[in-house]
Short mmCIF file of N, CA and C in Angstrom, two decimals:
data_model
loop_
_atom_site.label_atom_id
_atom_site.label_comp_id
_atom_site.label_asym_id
_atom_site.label_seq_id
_atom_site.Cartn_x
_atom_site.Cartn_y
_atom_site.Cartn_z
N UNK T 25 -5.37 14.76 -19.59
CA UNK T 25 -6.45 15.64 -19.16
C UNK T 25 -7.67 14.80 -18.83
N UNK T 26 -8.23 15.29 -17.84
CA UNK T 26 -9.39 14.72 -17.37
C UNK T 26 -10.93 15.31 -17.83
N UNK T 27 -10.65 16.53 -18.02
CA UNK T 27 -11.44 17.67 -18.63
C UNK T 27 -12.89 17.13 -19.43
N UNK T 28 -13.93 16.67 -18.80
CA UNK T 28 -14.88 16.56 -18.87
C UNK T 28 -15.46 15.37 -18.88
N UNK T 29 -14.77 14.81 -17.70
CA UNK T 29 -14.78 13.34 -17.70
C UNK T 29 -15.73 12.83 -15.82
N UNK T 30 -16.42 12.27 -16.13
CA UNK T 30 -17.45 12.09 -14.88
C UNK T 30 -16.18 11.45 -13.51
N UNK T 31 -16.09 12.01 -12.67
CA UNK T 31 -15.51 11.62 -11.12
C UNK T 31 -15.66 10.06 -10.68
N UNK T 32 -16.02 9.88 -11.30
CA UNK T 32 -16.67 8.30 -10.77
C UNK T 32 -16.75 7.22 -11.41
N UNK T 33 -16.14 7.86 -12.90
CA UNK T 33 -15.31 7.04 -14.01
C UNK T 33 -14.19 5.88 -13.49
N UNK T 34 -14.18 4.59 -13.84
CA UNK T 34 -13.43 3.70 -13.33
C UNK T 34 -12.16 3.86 -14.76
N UNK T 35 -10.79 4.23 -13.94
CA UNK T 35 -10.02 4.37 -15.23
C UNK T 35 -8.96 5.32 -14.62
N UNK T 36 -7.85 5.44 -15.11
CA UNK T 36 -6.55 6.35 -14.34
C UNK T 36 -7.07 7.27 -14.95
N UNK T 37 -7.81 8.24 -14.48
CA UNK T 37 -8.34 9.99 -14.73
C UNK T 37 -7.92 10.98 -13.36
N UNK T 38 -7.73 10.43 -12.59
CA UNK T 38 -7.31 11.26 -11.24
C UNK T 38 -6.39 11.13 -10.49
N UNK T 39 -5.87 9.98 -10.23
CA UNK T 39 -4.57 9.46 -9.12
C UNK T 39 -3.65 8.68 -10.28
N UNK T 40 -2.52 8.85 -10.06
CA UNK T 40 -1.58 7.60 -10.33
C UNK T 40 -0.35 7.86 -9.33
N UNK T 41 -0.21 6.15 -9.07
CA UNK T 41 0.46 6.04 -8.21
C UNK T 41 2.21 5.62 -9.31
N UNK T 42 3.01 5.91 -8.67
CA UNK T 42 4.32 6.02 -8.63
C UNK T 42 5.74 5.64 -7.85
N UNK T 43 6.96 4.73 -8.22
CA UNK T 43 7.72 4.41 -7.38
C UNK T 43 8.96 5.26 -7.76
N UNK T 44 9.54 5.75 -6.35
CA UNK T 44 10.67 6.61 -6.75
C UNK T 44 11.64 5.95 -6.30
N UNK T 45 12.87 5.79 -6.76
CA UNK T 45 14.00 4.82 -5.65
C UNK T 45 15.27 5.69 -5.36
N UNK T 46 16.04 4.93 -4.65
CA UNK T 46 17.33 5.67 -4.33
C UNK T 46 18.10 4.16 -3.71
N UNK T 47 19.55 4.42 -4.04
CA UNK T 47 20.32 3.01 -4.24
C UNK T 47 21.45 3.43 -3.62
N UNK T 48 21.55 4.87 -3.00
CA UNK T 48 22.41 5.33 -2.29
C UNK T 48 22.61 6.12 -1.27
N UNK T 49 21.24 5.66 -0.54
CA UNK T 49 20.66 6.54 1.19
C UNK T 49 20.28 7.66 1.07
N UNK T 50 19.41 7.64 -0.17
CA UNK T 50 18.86 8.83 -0.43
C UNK T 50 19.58 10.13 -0.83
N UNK T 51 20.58 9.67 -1.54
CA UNK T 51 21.62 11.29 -1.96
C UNK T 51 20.66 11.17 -3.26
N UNK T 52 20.67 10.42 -4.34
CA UNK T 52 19.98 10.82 -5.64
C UNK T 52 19.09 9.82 -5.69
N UNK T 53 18.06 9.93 -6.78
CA UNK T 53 16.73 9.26 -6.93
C UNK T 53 16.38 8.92 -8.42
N UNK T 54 16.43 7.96 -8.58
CA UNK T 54 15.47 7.73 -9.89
C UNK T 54 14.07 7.31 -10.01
N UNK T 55 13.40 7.46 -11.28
CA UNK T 55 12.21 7.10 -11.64
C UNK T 55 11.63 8.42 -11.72
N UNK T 56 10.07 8.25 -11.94
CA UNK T 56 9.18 7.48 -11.67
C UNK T 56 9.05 6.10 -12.11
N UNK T 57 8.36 5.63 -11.52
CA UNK T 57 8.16 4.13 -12.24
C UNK T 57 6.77 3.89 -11.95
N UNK T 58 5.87 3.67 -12.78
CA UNK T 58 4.59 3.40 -12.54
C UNK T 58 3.72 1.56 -11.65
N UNK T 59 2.77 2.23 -10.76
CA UNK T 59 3.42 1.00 -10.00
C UNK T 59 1.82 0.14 -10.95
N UNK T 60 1.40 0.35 -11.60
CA UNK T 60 0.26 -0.41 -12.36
C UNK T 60 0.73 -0.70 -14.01
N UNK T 61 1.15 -1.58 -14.07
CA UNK T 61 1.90 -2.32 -15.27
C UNK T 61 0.93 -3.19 -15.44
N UNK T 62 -0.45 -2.96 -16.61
CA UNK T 62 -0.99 -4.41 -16.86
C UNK T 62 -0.26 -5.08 -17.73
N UNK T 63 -0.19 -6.33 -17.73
CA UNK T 63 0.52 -7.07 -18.74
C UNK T 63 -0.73 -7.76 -19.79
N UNK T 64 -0.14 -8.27 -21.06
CA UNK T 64 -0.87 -8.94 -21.81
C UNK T 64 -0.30 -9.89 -22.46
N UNK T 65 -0.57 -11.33 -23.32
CA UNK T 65 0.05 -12.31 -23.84
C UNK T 65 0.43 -11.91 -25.23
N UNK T 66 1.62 -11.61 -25.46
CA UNK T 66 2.31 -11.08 -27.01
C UNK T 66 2.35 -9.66 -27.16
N UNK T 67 2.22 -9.00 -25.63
CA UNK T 67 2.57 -7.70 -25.99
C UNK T 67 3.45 -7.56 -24.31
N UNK T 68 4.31 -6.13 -25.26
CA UNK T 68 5.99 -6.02 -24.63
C UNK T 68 5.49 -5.37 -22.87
N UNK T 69 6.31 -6.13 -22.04
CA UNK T 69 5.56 -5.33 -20.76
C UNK T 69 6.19 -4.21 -20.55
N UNK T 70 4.91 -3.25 -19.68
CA UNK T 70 5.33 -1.82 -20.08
C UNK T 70 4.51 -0.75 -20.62
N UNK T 71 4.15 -1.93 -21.99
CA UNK T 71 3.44 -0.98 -22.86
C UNK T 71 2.03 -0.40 -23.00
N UNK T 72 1.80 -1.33 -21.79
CA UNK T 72 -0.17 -1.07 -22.03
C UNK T 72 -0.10 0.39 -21.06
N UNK T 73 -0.85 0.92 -20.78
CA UNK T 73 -0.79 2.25 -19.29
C UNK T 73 -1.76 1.77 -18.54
N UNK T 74 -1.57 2.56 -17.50
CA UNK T 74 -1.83 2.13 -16.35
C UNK T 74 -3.51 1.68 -16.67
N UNK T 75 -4.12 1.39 -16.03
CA UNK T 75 -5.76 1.06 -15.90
C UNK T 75 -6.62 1.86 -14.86
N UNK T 76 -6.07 1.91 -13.33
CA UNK T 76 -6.84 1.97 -12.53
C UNK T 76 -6.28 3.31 -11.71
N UNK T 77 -7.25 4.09 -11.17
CA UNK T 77 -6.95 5.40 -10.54
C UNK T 77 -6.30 4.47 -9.22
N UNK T 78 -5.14 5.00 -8.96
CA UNK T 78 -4.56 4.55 -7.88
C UNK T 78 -3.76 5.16 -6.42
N UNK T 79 -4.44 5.45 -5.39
CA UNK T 79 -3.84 5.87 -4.15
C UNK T 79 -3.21 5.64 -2.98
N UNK T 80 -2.60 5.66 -2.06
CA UNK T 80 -2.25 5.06 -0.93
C UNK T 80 -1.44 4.20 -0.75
N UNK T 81 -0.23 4.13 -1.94
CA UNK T 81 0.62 3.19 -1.95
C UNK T 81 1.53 3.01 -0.64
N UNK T 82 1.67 1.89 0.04
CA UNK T 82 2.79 1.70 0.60
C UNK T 82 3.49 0.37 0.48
N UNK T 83 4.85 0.38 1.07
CA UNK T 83 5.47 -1.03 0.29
C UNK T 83 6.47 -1.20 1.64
N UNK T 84 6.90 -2.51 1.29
CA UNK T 84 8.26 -2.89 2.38
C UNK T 84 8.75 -3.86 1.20
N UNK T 85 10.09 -3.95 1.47
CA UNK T 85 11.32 -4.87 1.34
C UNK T 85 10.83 -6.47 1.93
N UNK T 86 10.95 -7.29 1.07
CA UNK T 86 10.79 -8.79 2.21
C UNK T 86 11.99 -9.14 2.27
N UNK T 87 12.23 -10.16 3.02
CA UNK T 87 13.30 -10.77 3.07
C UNK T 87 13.95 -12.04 1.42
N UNK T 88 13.45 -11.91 0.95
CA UNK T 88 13.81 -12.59 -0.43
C UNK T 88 14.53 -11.77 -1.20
N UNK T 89 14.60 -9.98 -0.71
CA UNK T 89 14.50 -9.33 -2.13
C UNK T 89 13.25 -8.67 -2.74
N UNK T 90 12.51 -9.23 -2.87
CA UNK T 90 10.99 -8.19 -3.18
C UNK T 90 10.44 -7.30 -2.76
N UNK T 91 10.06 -6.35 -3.01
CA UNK T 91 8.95 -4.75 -2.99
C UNK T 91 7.88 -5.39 -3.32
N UNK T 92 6.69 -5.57 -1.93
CA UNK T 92 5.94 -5.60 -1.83
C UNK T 92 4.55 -4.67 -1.50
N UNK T 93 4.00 -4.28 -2.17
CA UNK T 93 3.02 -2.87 -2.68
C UNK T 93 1.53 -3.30 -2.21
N UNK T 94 0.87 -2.71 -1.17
CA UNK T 94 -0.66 -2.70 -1.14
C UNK T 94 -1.18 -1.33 -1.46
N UNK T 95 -2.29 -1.24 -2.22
CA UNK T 95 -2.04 -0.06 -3.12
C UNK T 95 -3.82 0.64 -2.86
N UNK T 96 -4.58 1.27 -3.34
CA UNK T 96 -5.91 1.27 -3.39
C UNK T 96 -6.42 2.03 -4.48
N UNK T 97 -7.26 1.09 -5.36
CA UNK T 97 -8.14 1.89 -6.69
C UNK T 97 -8.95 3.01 -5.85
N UNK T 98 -8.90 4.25 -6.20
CA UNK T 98 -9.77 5.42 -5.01
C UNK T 98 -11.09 5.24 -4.91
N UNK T 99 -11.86 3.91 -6.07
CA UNK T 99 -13.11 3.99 -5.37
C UNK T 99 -13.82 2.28 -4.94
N UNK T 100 -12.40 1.85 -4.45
CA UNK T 100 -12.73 0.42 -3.64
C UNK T 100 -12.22 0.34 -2.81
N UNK T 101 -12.85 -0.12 -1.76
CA UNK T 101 -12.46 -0.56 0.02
C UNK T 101 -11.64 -1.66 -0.12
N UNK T 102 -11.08 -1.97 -1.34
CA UNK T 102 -10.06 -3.22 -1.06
C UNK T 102 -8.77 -3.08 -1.52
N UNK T 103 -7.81 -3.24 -0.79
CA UNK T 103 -6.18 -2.89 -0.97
C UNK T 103 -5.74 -4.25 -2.01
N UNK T 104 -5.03 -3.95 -3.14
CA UNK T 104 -4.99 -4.55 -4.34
C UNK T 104 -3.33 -4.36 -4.06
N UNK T 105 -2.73 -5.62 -4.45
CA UNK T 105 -1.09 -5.73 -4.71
C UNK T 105 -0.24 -5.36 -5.98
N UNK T 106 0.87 -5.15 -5.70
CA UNK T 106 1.61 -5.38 -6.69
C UNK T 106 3.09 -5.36 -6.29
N UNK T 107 3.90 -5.95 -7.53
CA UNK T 107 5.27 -6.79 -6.33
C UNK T 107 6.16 -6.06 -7.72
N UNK T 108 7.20 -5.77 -6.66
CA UNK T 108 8.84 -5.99 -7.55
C UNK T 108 10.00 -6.68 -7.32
N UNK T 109 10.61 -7.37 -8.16
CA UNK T 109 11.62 -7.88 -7.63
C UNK T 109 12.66 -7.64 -8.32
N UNK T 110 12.98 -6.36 -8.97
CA UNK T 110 13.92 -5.89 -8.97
C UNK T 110 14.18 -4.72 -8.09
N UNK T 111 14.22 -4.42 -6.98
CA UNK T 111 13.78 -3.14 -6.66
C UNK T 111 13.22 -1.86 -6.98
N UNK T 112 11.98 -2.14 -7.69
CA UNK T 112 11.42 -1.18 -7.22
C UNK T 112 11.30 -0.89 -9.23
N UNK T 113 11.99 -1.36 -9.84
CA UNK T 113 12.33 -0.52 -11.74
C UNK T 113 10.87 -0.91 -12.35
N UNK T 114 10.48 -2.24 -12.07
CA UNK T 114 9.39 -2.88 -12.85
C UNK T 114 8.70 -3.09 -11.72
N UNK T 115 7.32 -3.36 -11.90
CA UNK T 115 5.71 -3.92 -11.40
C UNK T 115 4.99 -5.03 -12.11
N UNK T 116 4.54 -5.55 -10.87
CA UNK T 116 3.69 -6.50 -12.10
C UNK T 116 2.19 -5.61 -11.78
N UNK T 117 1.38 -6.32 -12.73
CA UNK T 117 0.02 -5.41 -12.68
C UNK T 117 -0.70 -5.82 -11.36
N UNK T 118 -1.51 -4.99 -11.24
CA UNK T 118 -2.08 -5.10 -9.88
C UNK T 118 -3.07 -6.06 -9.80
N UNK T 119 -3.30 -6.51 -8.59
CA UNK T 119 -4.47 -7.55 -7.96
C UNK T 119 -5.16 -7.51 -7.21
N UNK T 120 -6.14 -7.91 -6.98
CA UNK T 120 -7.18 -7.67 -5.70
C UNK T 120 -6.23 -8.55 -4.38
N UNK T 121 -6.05 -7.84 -3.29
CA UNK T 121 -5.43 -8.09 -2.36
C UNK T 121 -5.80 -9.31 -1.86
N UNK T 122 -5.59 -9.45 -0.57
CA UNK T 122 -5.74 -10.42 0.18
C UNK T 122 -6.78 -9.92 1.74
N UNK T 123 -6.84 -8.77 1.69
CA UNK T 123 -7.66 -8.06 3.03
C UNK T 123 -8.25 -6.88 2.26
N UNK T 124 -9.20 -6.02 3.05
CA UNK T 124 -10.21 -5.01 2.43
C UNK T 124 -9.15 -3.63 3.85
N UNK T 125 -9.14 -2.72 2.91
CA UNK T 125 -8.94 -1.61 3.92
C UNK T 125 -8.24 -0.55 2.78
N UNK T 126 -7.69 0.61 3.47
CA UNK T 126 -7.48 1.99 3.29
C UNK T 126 -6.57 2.78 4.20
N UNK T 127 -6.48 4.24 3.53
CA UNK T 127 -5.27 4.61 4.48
C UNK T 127 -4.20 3.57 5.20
N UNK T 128 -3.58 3.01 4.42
CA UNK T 128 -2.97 2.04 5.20
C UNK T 128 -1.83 2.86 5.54
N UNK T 129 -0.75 1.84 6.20
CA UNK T 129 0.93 2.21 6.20
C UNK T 129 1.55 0.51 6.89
N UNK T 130 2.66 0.29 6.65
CA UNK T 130 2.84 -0.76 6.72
C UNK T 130 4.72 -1.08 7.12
N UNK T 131 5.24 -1.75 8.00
CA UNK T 131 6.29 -2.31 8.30
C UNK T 131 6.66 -3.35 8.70
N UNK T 132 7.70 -3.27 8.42
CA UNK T 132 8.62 -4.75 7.99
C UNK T 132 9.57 -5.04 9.85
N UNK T 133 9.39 -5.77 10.11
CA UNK T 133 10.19 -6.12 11.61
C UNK T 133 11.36 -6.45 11.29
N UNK T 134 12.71 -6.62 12.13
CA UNK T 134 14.13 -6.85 11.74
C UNK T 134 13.97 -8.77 11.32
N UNK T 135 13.26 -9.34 11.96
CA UNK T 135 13.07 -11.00 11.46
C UNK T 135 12.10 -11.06 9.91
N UNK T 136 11.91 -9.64 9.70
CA UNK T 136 11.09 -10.18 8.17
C UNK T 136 9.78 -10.42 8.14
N UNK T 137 8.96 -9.91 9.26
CA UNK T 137 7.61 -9.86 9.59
C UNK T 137 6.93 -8.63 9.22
N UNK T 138 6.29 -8.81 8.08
CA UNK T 138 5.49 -7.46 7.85
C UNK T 138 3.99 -7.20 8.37
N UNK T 139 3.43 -6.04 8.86
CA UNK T 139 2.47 -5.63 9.29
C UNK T 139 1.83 -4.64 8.10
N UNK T 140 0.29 -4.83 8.01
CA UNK T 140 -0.36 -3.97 6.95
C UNK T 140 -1.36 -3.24 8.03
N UNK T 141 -1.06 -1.58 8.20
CA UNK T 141 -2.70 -0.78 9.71
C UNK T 141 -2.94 -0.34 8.29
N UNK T 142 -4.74 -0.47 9.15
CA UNK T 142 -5.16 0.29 7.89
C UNK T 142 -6.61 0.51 8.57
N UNK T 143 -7.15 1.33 7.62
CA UNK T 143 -8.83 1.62 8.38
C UNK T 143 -9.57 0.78 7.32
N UNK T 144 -10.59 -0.08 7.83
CA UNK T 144 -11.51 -0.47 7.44
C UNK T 144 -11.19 -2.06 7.12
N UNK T 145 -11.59 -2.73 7.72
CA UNK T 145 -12.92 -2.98 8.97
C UNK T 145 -12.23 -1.83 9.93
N UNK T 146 -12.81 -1.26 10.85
CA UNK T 146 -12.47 -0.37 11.55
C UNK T 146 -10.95 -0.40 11.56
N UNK T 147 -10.24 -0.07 12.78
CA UNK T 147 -8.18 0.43 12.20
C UNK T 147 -7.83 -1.05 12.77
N UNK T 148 -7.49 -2.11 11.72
CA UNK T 148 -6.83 -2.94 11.96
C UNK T 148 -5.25 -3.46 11.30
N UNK T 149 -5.11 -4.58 11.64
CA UNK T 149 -3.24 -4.37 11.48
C UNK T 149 -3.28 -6.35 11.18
N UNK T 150 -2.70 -6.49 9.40
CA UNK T 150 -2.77 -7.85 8.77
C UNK T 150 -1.38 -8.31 9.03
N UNK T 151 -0.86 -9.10 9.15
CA UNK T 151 0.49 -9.29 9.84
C UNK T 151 0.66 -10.67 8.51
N UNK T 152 1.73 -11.26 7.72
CA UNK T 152 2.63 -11.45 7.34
C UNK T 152 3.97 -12.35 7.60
N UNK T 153 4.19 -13.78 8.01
CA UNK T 153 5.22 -14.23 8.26
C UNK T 153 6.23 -14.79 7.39
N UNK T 154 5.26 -14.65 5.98
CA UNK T 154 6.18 -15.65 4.84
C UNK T 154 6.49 -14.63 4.16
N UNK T 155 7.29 -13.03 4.00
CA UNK T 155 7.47 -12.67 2.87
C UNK T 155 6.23 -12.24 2.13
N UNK T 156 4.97 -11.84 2.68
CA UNK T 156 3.71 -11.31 2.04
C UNK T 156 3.20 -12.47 0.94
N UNK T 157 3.17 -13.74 1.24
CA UNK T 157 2.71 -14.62 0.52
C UNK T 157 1.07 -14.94 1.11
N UNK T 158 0.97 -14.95 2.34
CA UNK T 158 -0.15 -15.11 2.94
C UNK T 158 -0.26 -13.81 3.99
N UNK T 159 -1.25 -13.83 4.89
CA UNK T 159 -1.86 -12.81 5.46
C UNK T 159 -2.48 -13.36 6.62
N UNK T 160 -3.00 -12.73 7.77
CA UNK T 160 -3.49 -13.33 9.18
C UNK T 160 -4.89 -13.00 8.36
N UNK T 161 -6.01 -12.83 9.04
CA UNK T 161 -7.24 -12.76 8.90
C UNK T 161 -7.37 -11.21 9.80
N UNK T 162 -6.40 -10.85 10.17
CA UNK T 162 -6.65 -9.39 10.50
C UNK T 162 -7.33 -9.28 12.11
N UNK T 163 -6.32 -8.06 12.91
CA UNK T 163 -6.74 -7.79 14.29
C UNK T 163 -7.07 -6.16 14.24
N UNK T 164 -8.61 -6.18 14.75
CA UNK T 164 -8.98 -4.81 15.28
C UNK T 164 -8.02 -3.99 16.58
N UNK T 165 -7.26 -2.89 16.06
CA UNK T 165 -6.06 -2.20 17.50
C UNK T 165 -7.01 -1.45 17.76
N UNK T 166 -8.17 -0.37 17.24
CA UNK T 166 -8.99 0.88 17.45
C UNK T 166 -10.28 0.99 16.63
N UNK T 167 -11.18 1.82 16.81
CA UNK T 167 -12.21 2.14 16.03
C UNK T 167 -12.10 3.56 15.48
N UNK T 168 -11.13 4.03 15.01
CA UNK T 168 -10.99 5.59 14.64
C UNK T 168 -12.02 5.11 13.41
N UNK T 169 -12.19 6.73 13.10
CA UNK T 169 -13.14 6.93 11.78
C UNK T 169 -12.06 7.09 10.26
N UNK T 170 -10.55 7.53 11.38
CA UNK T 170 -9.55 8.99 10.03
C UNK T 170 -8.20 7.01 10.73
N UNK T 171 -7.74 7.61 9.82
CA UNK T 171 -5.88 6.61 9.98
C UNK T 171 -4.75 7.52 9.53
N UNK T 172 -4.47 6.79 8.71
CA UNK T 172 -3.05 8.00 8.30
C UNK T 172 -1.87 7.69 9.23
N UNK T 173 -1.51 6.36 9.60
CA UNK T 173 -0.73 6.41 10.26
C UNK T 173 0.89 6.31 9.89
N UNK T 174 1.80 5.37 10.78
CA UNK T 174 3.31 4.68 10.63
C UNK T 174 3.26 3.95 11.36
N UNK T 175 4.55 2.89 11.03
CA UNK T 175 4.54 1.78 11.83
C UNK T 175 6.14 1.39 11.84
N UNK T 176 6.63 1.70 12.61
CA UNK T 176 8.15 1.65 12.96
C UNK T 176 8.74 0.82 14.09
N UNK T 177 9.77 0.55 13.31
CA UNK T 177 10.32 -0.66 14.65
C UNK T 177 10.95 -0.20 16.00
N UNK T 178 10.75 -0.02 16.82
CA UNK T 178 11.48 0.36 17.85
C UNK T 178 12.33 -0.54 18.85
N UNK T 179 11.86 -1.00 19.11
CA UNK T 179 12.98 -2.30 19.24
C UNK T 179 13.10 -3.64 18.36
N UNK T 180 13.82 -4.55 18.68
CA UNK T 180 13.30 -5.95 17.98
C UNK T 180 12.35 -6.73 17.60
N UNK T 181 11.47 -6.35 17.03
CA UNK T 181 10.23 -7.59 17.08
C UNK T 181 8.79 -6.51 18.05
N UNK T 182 9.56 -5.48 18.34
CA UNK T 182 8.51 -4.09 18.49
C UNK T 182 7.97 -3.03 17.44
N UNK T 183 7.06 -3.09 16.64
CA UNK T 183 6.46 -1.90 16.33
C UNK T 183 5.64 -1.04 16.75
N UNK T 184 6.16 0.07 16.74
CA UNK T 184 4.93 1.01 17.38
C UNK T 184 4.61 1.87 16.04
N UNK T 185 3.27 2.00 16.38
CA UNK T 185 2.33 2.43 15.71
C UNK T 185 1.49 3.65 16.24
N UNK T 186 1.51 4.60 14.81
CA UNK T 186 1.53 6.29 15.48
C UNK T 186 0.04 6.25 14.64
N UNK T 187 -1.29 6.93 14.83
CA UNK T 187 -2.31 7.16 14.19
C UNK T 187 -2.89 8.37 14.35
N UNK T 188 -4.00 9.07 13.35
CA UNK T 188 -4.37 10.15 13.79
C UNK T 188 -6.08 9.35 14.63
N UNK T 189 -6.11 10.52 15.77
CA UNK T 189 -7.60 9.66 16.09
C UNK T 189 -8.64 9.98 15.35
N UNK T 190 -9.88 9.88 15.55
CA UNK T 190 -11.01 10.11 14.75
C UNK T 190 -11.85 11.48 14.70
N UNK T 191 -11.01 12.33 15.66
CA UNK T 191 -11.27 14.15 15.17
C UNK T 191 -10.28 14.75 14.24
N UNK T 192 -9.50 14.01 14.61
CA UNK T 192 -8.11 14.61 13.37
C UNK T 192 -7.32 15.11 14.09
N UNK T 193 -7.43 15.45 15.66
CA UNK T 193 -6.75 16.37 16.50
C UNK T 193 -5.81 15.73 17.02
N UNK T 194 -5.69 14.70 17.81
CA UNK T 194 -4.70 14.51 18.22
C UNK T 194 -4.06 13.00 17.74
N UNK T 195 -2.62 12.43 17.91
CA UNK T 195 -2.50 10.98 17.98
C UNK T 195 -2.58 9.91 18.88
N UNK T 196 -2.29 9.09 18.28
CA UNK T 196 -2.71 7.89 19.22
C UNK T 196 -1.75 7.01 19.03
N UNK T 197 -0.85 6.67 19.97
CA UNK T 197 -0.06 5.75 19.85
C UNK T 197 -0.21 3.95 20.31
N UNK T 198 0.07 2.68 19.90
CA UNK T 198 0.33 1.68 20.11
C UNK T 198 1.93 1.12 20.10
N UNK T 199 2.26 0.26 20.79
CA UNK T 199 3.39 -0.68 20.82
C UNK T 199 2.80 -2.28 20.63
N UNK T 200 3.32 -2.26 19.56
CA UNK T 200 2.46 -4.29 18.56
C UNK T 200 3.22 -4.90 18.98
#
């Protein structure tokens, strides 16, 4: 319960974010699995709860094997990580990212190239060649105000990228 607790409280009181999986094309599903696992030295991981109000999760597969998570505390402009490498059962605790943004959505290319769109700095797109170890310095595609997008492969080494524009009314498409 949150029940009389100030909005603006830094602390899981409003969002928690969550991983659901499926290991068989989506016929059944397990979890939840909480994707904010802080850890501590001499205590069992797992056990602490979560810390931080958390929204906007999205993740891709790398090519190693890892679930890679950019995630957002709801009252910071900066997308904070967190990784699995078991698919998806365990998390490690979260981190301050590597780029600042929101509303993201994010995909993985058939060579293992991941892309992070996101709004803020205006709607740009962090691109990824090692497996989400490093990050570009980030390219402006638009100036919308709103995002909310996807980012899907359509051909080889093509993503297109679907957004809402900055009335909310209609979309806006790119090919990356």
């Amino acid at each position: 319960s949150n029940e009389g607790q100030n909005v603006v409280t830094w602390g899981s009181l409003h969002c928690r974010a969550y991983c659901i999986r499926s290991t068989d094309g989506g016929a059944t599903w397990t979890g939840p699995y909480w994707l904010d696992r802080p850890v501590w030295v001499g205590v069992e991981p797992g056990s602490i709860p979560e810390s931080l109000d958390l929204t906007e999760p999205v993740a891709a597969e790398t090519n190693d094997g890892k679930v890679v998570c950019f995630i957002r505390p709801i009252y910071s402009p900066t997308m904070w990580e967190t990784w699995s490498a078991d698919g998806g059962l365990t998390w490690t605790s979260t981190r301050r990212g590597p780029f600042p943004g929101y509303a993201a959505c994010m995909g993985r290319t058939s060579s293992g190239t991941l892309l992070v769109a996101h709004r803020f700095p205006n709607h740009s797109i962090n691109v990824s060649y090692d497996n989400g170890l490093t990050w570009d310095a980030g390219t402006t595609v638009d100036f919308p105000v709103w995002a909310m997008g996807a980012l899907l492969e359509v051909e080889p080494e093509v993503m297109l990228f679907v957004y809402m524009d900055a009335n909310r009314e209609f979309l806006r498409s790119q090919r990356i």
